[in-house]
Structures are given as structure tokens and as C-alpha cells.
Coordinates of C-alpha atoms and ligand atoms in Angstrom, one line a residue:
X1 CA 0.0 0.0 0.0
X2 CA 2.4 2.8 1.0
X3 CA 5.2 3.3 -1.6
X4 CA 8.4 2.0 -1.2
X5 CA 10.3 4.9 -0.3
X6 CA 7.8 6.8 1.9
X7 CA 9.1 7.6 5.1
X8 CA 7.5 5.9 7.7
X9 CA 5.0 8.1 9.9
X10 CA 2.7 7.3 12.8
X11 CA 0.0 9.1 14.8
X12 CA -1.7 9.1 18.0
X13 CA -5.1 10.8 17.6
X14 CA -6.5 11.1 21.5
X15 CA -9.3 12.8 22.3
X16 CA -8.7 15.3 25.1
X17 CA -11.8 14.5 26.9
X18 CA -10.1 13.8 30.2
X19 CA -6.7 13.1 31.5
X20 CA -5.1 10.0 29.9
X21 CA -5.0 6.1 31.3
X22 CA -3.0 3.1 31.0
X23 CA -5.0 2.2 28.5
X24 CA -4.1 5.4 26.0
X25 CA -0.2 5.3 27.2
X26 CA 0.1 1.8 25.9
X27 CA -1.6 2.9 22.4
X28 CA 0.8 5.4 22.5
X29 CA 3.6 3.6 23.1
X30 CA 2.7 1.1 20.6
X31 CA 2.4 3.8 17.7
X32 CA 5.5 5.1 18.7
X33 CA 7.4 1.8 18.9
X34 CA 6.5 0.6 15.3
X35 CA 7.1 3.4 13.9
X36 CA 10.3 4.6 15.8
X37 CA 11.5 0.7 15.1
X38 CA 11.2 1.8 10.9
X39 CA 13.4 5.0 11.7
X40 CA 10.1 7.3 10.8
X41 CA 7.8 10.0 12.2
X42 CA 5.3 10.2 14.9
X43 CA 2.8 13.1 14.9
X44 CA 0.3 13.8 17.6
X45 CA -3.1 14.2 16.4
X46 CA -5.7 16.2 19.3
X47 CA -9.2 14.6 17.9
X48 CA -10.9 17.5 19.3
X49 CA -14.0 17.1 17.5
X50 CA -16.6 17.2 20.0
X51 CA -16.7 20.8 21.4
X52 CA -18.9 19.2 24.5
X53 CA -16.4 16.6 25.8
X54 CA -13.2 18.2 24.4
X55 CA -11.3 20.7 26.7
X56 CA -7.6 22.7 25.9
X57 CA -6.8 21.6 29.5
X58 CA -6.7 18.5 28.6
X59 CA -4.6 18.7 25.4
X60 CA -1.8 20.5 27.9
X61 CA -2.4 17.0 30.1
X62 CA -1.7 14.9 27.1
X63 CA 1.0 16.8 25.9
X64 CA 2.8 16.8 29.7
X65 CA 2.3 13.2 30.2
X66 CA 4.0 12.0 26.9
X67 CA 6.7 14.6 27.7
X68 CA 7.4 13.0 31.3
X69 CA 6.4 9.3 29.8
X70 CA 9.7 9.9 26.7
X71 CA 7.3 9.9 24.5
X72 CA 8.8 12.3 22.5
X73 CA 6.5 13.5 18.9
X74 CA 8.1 15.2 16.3
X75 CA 5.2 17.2 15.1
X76 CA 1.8 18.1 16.4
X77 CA 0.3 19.3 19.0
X78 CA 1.4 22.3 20.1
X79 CA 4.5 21.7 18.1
X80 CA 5.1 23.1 14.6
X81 CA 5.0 21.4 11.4
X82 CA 3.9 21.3 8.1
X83 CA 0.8 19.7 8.4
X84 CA -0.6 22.1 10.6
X85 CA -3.3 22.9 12.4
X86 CA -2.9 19.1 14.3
X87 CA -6.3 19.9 16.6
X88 CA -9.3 19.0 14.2
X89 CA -11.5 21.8 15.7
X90 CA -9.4 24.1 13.4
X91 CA -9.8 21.7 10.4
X92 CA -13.5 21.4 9.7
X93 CA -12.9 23.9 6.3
X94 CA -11.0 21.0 4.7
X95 CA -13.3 18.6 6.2
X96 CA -16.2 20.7 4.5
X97 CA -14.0 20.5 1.0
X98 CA -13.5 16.6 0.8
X99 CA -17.3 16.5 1.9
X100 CA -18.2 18.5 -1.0
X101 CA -16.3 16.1 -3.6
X102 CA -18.6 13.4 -2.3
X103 CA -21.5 14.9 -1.5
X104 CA -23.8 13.4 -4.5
X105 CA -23.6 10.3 -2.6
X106 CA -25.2 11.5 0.4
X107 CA -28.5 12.0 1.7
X108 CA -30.2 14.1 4.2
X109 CA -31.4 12.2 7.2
X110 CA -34.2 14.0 9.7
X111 CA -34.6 11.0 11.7
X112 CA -34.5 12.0 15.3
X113 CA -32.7 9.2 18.1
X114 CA -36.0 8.4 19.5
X115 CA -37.1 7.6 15.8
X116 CA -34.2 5.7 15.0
X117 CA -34.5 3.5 17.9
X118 CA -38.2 3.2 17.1
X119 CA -37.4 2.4 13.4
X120 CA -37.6 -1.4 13.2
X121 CA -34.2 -1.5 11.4
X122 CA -32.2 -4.6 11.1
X123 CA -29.7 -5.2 14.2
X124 CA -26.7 -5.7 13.2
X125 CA -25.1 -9.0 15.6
X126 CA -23.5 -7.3 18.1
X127 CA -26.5 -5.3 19.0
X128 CA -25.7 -1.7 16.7
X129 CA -28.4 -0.3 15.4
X130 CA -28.3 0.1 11.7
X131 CA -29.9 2.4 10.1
X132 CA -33.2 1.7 8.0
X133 CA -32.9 4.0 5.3
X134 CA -35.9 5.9 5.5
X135 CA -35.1 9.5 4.4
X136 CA -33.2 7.9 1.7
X137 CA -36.3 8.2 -0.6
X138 CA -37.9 11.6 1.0
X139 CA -38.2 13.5 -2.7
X140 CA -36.6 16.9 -3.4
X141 CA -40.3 18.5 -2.2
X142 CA -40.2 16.7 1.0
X143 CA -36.3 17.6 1.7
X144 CA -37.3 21.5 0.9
X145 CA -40.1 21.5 3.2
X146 CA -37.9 19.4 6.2
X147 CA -35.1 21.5 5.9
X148 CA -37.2 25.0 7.1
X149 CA -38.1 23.3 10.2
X150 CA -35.1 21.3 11.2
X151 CA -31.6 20.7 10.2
X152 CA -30.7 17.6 9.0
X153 CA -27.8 15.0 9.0
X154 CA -25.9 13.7 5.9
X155 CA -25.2 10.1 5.8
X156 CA -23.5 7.9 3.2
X157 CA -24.5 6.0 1.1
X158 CA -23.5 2.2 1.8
X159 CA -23.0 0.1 -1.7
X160 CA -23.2 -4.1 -0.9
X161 CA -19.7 -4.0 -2.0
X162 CA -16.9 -5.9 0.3
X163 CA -13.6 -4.5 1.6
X164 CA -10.9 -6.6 2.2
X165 CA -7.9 -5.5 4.0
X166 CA -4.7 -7.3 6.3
X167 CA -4.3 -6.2 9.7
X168 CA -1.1 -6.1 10.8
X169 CA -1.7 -8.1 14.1
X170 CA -5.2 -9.4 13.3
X171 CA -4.7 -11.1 9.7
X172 CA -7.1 -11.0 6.8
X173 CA -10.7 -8.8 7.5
X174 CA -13.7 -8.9 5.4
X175 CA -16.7 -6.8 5.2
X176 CA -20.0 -6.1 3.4
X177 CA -20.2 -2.2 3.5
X178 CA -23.7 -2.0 3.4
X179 CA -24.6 -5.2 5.6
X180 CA -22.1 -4.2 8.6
X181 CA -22.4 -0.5 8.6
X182 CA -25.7 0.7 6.8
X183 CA -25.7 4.2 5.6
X184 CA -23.6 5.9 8.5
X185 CA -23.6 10.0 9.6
X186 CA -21.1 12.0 7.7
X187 CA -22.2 15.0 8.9
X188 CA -24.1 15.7 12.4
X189 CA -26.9 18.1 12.3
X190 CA -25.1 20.7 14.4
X191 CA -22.9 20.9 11.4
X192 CA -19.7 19.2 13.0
X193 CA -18.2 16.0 10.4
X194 CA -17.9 12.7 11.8
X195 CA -14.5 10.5 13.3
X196 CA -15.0 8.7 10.2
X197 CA -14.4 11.2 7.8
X198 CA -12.4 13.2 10.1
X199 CA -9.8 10.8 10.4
X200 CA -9.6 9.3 7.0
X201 CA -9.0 12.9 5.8
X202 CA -6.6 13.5 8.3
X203 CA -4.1 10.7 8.4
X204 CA -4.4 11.8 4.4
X205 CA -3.5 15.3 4.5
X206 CA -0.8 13.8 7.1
X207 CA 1.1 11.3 5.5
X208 CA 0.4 8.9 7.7
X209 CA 1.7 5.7 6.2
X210 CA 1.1 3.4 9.3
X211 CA -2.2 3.5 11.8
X212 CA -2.1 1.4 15.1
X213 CA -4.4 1.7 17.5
X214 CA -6.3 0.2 19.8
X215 CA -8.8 -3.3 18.4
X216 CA -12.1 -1.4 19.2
X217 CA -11.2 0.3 16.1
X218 CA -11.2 -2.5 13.9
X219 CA -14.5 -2.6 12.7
X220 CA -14.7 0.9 11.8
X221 CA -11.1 0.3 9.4
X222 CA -13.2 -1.2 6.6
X223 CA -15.5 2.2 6.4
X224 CA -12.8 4.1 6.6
X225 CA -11.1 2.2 4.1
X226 CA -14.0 2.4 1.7
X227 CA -13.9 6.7 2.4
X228 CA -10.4 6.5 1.5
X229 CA -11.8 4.7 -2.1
X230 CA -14.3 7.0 -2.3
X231 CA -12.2 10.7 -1.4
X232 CA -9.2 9.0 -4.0
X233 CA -7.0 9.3 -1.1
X234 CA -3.9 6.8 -0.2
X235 CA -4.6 4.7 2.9
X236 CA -2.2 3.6 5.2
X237 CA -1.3 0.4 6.7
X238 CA -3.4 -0.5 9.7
X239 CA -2.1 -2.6 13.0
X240 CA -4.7 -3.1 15.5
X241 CA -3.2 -4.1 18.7
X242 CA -5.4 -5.7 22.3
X243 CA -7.0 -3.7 24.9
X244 CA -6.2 -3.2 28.5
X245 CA -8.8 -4.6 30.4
X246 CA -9.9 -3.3 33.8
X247 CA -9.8 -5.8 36.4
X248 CA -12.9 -4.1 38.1
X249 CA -14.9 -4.0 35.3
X250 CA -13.8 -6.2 33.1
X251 CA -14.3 -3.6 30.7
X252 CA -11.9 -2.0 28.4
X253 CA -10.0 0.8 30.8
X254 CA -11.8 4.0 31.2
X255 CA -11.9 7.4 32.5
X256 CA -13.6 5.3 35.5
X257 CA -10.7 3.1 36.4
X258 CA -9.0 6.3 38.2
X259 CA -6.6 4.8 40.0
X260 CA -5.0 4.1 36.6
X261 CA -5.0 7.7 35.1
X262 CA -1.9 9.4 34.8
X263 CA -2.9 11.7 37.3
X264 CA -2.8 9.1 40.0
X265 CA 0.1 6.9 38.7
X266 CA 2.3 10.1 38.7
X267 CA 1.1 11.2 42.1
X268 CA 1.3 7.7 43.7
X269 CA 5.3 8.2 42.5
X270 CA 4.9 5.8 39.7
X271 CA 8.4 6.6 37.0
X272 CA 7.9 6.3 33.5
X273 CA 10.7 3.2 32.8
X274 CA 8.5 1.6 35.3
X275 CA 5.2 1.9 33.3
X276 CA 6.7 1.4 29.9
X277 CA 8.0 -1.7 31.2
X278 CA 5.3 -2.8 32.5
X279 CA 3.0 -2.3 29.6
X280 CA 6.0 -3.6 27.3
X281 CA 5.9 -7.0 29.5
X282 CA 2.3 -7.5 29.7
X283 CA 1.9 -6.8 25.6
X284 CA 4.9 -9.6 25.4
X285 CA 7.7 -7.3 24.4
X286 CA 9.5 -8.2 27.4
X287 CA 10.3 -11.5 29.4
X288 CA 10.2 -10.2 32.1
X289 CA 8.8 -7.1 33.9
X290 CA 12.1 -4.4 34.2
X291 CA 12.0 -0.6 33.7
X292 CA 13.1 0.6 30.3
X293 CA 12.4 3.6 28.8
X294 CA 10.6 4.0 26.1
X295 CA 13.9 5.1 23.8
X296 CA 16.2 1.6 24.4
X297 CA 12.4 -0.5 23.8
X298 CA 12.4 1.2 20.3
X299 CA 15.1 -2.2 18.8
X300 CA 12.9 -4.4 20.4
X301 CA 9.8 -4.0 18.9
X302 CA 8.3 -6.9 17.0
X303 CA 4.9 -6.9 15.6
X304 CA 5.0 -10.7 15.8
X305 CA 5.7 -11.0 19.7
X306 CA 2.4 -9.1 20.3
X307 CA -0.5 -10.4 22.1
X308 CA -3.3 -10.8 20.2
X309 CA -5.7 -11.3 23.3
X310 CA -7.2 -8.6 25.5
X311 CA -4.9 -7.9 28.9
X312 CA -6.1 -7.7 32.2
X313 CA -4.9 -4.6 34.4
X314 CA -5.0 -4.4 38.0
X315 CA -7.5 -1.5 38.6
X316 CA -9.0 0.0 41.7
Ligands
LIG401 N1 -9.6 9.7 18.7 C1 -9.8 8.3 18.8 C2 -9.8 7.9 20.2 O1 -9.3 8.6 21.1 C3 -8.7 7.5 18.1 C4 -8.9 7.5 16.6 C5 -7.9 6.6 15.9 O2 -6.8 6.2 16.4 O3 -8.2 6.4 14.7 O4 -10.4 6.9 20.5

């Protein structure tokens, strides 16, 4: 997929909806590690897209805690670079001009939650809702007359049309567009675009050659992958690595596991070798459990020594 001679280049994209946990320090460090082990370029992405749950604060928090973790970005952020702005609050113009390109293969949608829920539209297995399709055949009239009173959302169009891609952890994928995702929300009605698009036009405009994240983002790769088609953008490579677990929830780790948030790990004295090589054990890039800093674990990556299954933390 990426051309031979591209230099590598990673991302982390968090949201700055709260101060980080275990959970978002090991995506980190695995974006960092794979592409640090290729001799590329990591760029930190703030995925500010919700003006509700997103707060500057909390950028400053992310920034800090990679800073005192080694972590160390090249571009983004606060930091300069060429693909500037990195916080996609300031992006939504280009957002607006990659929308427009596809825009014939949209549709308004003036379903309201409560209707869609109503809706008897198929479930899909794992108990999303997907959408029935029924603005998709409101006529031009009945779109004129809807928009005066309310302000719709734009959703894509889903062809029955597979996308195959490899994971780089997670082997072969394979998806009916339509069937898995029905027609999805590219455009919310107060105006603000979707992750989806969001990030596929991002990691674009980015150069992003490599995305590895956490495996809750799995299923949404194919869409993406199919935007990508669509946009007649480059996609990258995508590695999609296991989830910390909390041990009291037995969930994937969360803002509620707080006795794992950076905030108390730094104030219970916690140093960063020791969580790096923590994380780097448990993921099965070390033997044993020894503090390393993120720099010297950089030559012993391996893709193939990862853990495929989801890992347990200790959480109070
Ligand atoms: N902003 C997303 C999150 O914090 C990550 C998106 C991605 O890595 O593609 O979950």
C-alpha cells in the first residue's frame, strides 16, 4: 500500500476528553514503537471534535504526560509542522472540501434518536443499530419542506460492495459495507463531520503511512477504508493491537478506572521506565517485567511478539 520509499509516519489521535490512562499510554507507546522501530515520524493528532467533551486543559495533560512518559513527537500538537493545524477543531474547512467532492452520494437524514430506535431497522449482531434508510427516498419537495423546520444530518451512502484489508496483528478482514455499517452520519446536524471522515481525511493530509491503534477500532477500518476509495485518497497500513482490560470491570480501561489515570500513577510516584516496562511486558515485548524507557524498547519491537488477546490490568 504505501510506496516503497515513503518515510514511515505514525500518529496518536487522542481525544482530550479527560486526562489519559494506561489504556491510552500503551496505544501510545505502541504507535511510537512501530514506527520509531522503521526510523520514521510520529505526529500527535488532538481529535478534538466534540466541542462538549473536548477541553484545551486536557490537550496541555496529554502533551505533559507524553513529555514526562519519553514519549517524544516530532510534530503536532502544540509543536510546529507542516501539516498544521494538528487539533481538528481548526480543520472542519478542509473537512467541509473533501465533503463536497462526495457529497452526490449523500442523503439528508431528519430521523431523530427516539425515531431511529423506534425504526424497526435490522440489528446488526452485536446489538448496533443500523440504520433503516428511510429518508433515503424523501423527494426533493419533502427535503425543501424538512429543511425550514429542522436541520438535518448527511449520511452515506453504503453500496453491498466488500472491503478486504490485512491487519497487521489481526490477519485477513472482510466486510459487506452495506450489511455491517448501513448508511452511516457523515455530517451531524449541528454541522460538525464525523470521526469517520475526520480521520480518514486526516491521516491523508498527514502522510500517515502506518495506523495502530487500539482493536475497538477494527471494525470501523473497513469504512474508513471504503472513504479512503471513495475521497481517491492513499490509505495507510493499519495494525490493530489488544485492549487493556480493567480488572474491576472487566471492561476496556476508562476514564472510571482512576486509579489508573496518569494523574494518580504520577502522584502515587509511579516513574515512566517503570510503566513502559510494565505495559511492554504484559503486551509480550519483554520477558520479564524491568524498567526501560521508552527510547532503548524502540530495537525491540516486533509486531509478531504481540499479544493478540485482550490484557487484564490491576484496577481500583
Ligand atoms: N480519537 C480516537 C480515540 O481517542 C482515536 C482515533 C484513531 O486512532 O483512529 O479513540
Amino acid at each position: 500500500m504505501n510506496p516503497q520509499n515513503a518515510i514511515h509516519r505514525g500518529r496518536f489521535a487522542p481525544s482530550p476528553t479527560g486526562r489519559m490512562h494506561l489504556g491510552n499510554v500503551y496505544c501510545a507507546l505502541l504507535s511510537y514503537l512501530s514506527v520509531k522501530s522503521k526510523g520514521g515520524e510520529w505526529v500527535l493528532r488532538i481529535e478534538d471534535l466534540d466541542p462538549q467533551r473536548s477541553k484545551q486543559e486536557y490537550a496541555r495533560w496529554i502533551e505533559d504526560d507524553l513529555q514526562w512518559l519519553g514519549l517524544d513527537w516530532d510534530e503536532g500538537g502544540s509543536k510546529s509542522g507542516q501539516y498544521a493545524p494538528y487539533y481538528q477543531s481548526q480543520r472542519s474547512d478542509y473537512y467541509a472540501s473533501l465533503f463536497k467532492t462526495i457529497e452526490a452520494q449523500t442523503y439528508p437524514c431528519f430521523c431523530r434518536r427516539a425515531d431511529l430506535l423506534a425504526a424497526s431497522a435490522p440489528h446488526a449482531s452485536d446489538g448496533r443499530v443500523l440504520y433503516a434508510g428511510t429518508c433515503k427516498i424523501l423527494s426533493a419537495e419533502e427535503i425543501k419542506e424538512r429543511m425550514k423546520k429542522q436541520n438535518p444530518a448527511i449520511r452515506l451512502q453504503m453500496p453491498h460492495q466488500m472491503v478486504a484489508f490485512t491487519d497487521g496483528l489481526y490477519g485477513d478482514q472482510c466486510v459487506d459495507l452495506q450489511a455491517f455499517y448501513g448508511d452511516f452520519v457523515l455530517r451531524r446536524t449541528d454541522g460538525t463531520y464525523a470521526y469517520q471522515l475526520a480521520v480518514v481525511a486526516d491521516d491523508a493530509a498527514m502522510h500517515i503511512t502506518e495506523v495502530v491503534r487500539g482493536n475497538d477500532l477494527l471494525s470501523s477500518t473497513p469504512a474508513q477504508l471504503y472513504l479512503y476509495q471513495l475521497l481517491g485518497l492513499q490509505a495507510p497500513t493499519f495494525t490493530h493491537v489488544p485492549l487493556l482490560m480493567s480488572s474491576k470491570s472487566g471492561e476496556r480501561l476508562s476514564k472510571r478506572d482512576g486509579s489508573l489515570s496518569m494523574e494518580a500513577l504520577r502522584q502515587r510516584g509511579a516513574n515512566p521506565e517503570q510503566i513502559i516496562g510494565m505495559l511492554a511486558h504484559k503486551v509480550g515485548l519483554l520477558p520479564h517485567e524491568e524498567p526501560i524507557s521508552a527510547k532503548d524498547l524502540i530495537p525491540l519491537y516486533n509486531v509478531n511478539k504481540l499479544s493478540k488477546d485482550n490484557i487484564t490490568v490491576y484496577s481500583e
